Tab-separated table of C-alpha atoms in Angstrom:
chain	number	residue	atom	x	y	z
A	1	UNK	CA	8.730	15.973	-10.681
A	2	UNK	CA	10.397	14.109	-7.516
A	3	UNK	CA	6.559	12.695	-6.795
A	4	UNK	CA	6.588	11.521	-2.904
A	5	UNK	CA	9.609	12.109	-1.017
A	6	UNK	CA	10.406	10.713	2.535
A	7	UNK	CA	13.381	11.161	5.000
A	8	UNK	CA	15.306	9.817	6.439
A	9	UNK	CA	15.393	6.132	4.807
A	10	UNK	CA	17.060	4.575	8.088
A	11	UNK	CA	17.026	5.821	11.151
A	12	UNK	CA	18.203	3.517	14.604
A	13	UNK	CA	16.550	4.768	17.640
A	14	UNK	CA	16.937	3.832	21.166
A	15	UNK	CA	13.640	3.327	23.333
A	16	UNK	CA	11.741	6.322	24.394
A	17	UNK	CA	13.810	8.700	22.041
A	18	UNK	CA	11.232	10.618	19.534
A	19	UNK	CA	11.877	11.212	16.280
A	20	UNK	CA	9.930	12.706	12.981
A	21	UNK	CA	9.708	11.298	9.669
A	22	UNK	CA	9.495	13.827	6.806
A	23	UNK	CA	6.765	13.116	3.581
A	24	UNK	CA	6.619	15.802	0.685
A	25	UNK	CA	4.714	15.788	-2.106
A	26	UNK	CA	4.906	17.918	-5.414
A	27	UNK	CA	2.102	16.773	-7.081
A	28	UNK	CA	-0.735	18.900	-5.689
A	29	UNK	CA	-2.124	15.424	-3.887
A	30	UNK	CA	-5.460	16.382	-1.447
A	31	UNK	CA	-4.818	12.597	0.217
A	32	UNK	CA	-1.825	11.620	2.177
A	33	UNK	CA	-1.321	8.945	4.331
A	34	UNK	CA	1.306	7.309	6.473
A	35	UNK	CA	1.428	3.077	6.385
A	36	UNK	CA	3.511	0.831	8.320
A	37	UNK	CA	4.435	-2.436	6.985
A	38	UNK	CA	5.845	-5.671	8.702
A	39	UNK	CA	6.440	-9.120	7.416
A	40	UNK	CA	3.563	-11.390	6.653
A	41	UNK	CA	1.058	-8.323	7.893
A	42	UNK	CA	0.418	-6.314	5.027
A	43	UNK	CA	0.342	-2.498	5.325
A	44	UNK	CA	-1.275	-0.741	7.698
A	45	UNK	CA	-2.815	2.806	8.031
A	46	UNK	CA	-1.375	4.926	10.862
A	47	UNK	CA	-2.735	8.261	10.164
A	48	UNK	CA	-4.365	9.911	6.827
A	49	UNK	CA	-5.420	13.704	5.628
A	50	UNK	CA	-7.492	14.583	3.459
A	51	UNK	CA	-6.337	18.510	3.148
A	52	UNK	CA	-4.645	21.067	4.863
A	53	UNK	CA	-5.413	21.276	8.514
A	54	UNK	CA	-7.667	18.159	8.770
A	55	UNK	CA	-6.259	14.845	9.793
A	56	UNK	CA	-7.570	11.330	11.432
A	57	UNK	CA	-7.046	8.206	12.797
A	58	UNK	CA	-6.173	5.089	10.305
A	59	UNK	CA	-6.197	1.527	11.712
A	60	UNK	CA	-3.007	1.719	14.147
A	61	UNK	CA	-2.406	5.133	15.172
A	62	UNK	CA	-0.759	4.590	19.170
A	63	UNK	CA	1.866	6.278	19.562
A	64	UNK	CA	2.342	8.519	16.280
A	65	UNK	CA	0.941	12.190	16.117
A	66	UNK	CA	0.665	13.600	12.251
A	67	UNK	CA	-0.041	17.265	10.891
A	68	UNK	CA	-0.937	18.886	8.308
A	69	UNK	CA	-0.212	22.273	8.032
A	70	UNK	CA	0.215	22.637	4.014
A	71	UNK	CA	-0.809	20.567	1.082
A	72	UNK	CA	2.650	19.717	-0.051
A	73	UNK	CA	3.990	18.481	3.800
A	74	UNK	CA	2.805	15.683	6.327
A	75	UNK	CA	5.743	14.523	8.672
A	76	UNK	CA	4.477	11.641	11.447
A	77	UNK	CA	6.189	11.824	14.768
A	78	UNK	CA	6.945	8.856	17.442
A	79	UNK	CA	6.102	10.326	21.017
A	80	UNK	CA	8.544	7.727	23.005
A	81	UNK	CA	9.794	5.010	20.511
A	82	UNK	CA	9.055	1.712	21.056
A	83	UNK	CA	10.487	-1.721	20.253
A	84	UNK	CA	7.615	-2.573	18.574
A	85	UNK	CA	7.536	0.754	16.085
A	86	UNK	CA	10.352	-1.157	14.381
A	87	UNK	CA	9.021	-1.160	10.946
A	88	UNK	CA	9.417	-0.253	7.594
A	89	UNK	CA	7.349	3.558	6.947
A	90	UNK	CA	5.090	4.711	3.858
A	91	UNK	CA	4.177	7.834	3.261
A	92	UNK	CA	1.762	7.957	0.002
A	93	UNK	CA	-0.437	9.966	-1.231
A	94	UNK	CA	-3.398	10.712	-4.595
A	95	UNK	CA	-5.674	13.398	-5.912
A	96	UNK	CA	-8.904	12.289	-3.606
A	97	UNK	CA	-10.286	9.691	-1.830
A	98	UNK	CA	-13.864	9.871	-1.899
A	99	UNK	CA	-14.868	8.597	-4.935
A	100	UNK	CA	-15.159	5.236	-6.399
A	101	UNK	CA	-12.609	6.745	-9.282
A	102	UNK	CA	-9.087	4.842	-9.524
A	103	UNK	CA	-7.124	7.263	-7.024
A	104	UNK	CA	-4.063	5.758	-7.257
A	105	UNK	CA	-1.583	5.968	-4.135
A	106	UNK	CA	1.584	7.206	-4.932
A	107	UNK	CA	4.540	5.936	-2.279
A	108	UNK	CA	7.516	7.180	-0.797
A	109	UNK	CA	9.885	5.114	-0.851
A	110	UNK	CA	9.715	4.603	2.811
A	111	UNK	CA	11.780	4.970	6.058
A	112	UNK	CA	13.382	1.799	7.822
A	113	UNK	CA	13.368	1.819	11.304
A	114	UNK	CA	14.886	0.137	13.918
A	115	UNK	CA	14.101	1.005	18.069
A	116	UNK	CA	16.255	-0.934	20.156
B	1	UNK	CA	-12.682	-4.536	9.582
B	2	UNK	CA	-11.674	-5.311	6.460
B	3	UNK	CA	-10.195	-9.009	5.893
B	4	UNK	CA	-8.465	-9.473	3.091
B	5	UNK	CA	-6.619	-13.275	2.127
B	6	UNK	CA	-3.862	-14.095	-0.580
B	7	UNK	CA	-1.446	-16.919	-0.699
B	8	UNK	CA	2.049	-15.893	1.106
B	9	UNK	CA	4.341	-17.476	-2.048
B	10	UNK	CA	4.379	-18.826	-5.523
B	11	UNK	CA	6.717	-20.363	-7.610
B	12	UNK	CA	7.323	-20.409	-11.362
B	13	UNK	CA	9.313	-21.061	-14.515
B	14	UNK	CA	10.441	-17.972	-16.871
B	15	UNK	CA	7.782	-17.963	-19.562
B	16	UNK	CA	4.807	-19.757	-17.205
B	17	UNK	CA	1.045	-17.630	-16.047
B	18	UNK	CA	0.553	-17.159	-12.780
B	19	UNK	CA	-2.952	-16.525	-10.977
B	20	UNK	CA	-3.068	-14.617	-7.502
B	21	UNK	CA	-6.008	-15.572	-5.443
B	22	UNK	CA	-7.531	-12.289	-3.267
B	23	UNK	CA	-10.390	-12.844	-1.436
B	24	UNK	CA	-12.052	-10.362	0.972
B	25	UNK	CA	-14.670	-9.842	3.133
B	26	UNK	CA	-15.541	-5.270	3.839
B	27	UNK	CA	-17.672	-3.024	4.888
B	28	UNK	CA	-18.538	-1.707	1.495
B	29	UNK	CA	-16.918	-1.188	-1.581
B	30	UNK	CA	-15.281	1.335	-3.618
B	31	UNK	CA	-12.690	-0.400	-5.631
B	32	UNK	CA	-9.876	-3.064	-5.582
B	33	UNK	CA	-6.168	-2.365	-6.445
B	34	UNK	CA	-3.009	-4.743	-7.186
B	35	UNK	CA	0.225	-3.621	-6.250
B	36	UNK	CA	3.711	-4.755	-6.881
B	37	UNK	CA	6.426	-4.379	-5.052
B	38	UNK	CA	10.002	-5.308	-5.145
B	39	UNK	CA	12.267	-6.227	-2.088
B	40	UNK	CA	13.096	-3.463	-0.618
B	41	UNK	CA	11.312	-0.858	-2.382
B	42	UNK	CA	7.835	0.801	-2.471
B	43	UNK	CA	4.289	-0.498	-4.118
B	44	UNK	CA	3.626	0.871	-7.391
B	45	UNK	CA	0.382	0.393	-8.715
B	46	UNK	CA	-0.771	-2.278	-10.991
B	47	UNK	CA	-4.265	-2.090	-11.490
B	48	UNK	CA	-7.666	-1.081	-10.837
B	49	UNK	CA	-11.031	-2.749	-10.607
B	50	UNK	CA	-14.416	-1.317	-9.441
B	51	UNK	CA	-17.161	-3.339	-11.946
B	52	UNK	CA	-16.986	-7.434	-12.222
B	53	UNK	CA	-15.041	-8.674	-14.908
B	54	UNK	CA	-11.800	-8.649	-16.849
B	55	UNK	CA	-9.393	-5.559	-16.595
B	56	UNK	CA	-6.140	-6.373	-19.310
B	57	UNK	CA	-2.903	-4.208	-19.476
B	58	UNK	CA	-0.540	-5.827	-21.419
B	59	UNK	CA	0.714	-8.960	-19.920
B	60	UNK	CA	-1.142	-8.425	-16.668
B	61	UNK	CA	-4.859	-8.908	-16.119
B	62	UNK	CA	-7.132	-8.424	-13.329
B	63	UNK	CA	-10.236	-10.074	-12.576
B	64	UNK	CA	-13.024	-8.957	-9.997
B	65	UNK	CA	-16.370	-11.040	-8.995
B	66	UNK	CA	-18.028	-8.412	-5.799
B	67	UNK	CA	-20.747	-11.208	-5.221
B	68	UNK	CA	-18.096	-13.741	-4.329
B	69	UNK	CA	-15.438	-11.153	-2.659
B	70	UNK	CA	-13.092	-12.342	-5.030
B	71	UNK	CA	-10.539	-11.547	-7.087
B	72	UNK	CA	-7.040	-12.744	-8.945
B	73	UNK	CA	-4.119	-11.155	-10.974
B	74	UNK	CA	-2.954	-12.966	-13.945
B	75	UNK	CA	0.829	-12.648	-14.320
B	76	UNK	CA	1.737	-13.876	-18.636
B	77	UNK	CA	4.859	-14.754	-20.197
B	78	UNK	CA	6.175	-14.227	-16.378
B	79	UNK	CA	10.076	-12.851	-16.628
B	80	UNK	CA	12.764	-12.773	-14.241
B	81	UNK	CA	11.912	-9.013	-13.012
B	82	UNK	CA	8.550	-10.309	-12.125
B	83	UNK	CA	9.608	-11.522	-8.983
B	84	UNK	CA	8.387	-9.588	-6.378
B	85	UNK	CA	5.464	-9.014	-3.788
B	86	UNK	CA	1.835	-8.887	-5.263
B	87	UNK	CA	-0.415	-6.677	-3.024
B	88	UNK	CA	-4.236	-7.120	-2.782
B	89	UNK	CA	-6.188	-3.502	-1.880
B	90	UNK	CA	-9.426	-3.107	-0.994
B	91	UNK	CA	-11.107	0.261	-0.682
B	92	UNK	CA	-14.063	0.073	1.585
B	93	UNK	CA	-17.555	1.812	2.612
B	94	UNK	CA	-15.137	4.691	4.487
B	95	UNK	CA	-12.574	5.187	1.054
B	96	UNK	CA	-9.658	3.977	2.867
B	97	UNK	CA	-7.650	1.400	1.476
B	98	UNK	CA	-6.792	-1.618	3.132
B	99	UNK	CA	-3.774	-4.359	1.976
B	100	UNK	CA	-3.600	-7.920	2.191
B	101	UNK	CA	-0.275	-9.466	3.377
B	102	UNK	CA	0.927	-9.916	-0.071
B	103	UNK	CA	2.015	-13.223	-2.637
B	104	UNK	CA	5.626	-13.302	-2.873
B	105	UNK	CA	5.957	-14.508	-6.541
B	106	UNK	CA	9.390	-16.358	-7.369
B	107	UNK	CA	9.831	-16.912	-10.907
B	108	UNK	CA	12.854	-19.321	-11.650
B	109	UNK	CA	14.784	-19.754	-15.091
């Protein structure tokens, strides 16, 4: 059971090149979600899904499209990197969201990037 | 918005407790998580509280007051590998989950 998996783990851009960042999961999981994280901000919500063919807009979603065309599968792409899209990348992902049950995010182990 | 507010870094000896502070101010609730996560590597999940009160798991233990938007993970017989990032979660009125900045705990021999 390899849980959340996420490619590459670094990746050096230059600016305005695009670029996709691979999530798969293999535990059946209805929620994913894609997070950025930078020092002394927290994590942040790009983009989430909630199922196949039904995505929306987290708390900082400029710049990055997501799909979700199967269960398993939700890659996020950079349209023209950026400087600041340097970040570290989390894909995670649980059973449901809309409940007040635990629904524990399970994360990648996220994607380093630098855009220079 | 959500806003969410733990210390940035703590420091203790091998052995000591440890509280983390989380306070929080959302639109709604539907839960509060603690992550951990270690330099360099992903949050895994701690623990889970949704009703006031005490939550143990061995020598963690998470509190949760939702009058006073508060909350704190207790850290026990803190060892070496403890050192890492602690990360508040709150899940709001819309389900999605949003992090504080995270306590950097140090925990020296």
């Amino acid at each position: 059971n390899a849980g959340v998996t996420q490619t590459p783990k670094f990746q050096v851009l230059k600016t305005g090149q695009s670029m996709t960042l691979q999530c798969a999961q293999d535990m059946n999981h209805e929620y994913m979600s894609w997070y950025r994280q930078d020092p002394g901000m927290g994590l942040r919500l790009i983009h989430y899904s909630v199922g196949a063919g039904i995505t929306d807009q987290g708390e900082v979603p400029n710049g990055y499209n997501v799909s979700r065309s199967t269960t398993e599968d939700f890659p996020l792409r950079l349209l023209s990197a950026a400087p600041s899209q340097t970040s570290v990348y989390f894909c995670a992902s649980s059973y449901e969201t809309s409940s007040s049950g635990a629904n524990v995010l399970t994360f990648g182990a996220g994607s380093r990037l630098t855009v220079l | 918005g959500q806003n969410i507010d733990q210390p940035t870094e703590m420091t203790a000896t091998e052995g000591a407790i440890v509280q983390i502070n989380c306070t929080y101010q959302t639109s709604g609730f539907n839960g509060l998580f603690w992550y951990q996560q270690h330099a360099g590597e992903a949050p895994t999940f701690l623990s889970y509280n949704v009703l006031d009160g005490l939550e143990e798991k061995g020598r963690f233990s998470s509190f949760l007051s939702r009058s006073k938007g508060y909350s704190y993970l207790l850290l026990k017989e803190l060892q070496m590998k403890d050192s890492a990032s602690y990360l508040c979660a709150v899940r709001g009125g819309d389900y999605k989950l949003s992090f504080g900045a995270g306590t950097t705990v140090t925990v020296r021999a």
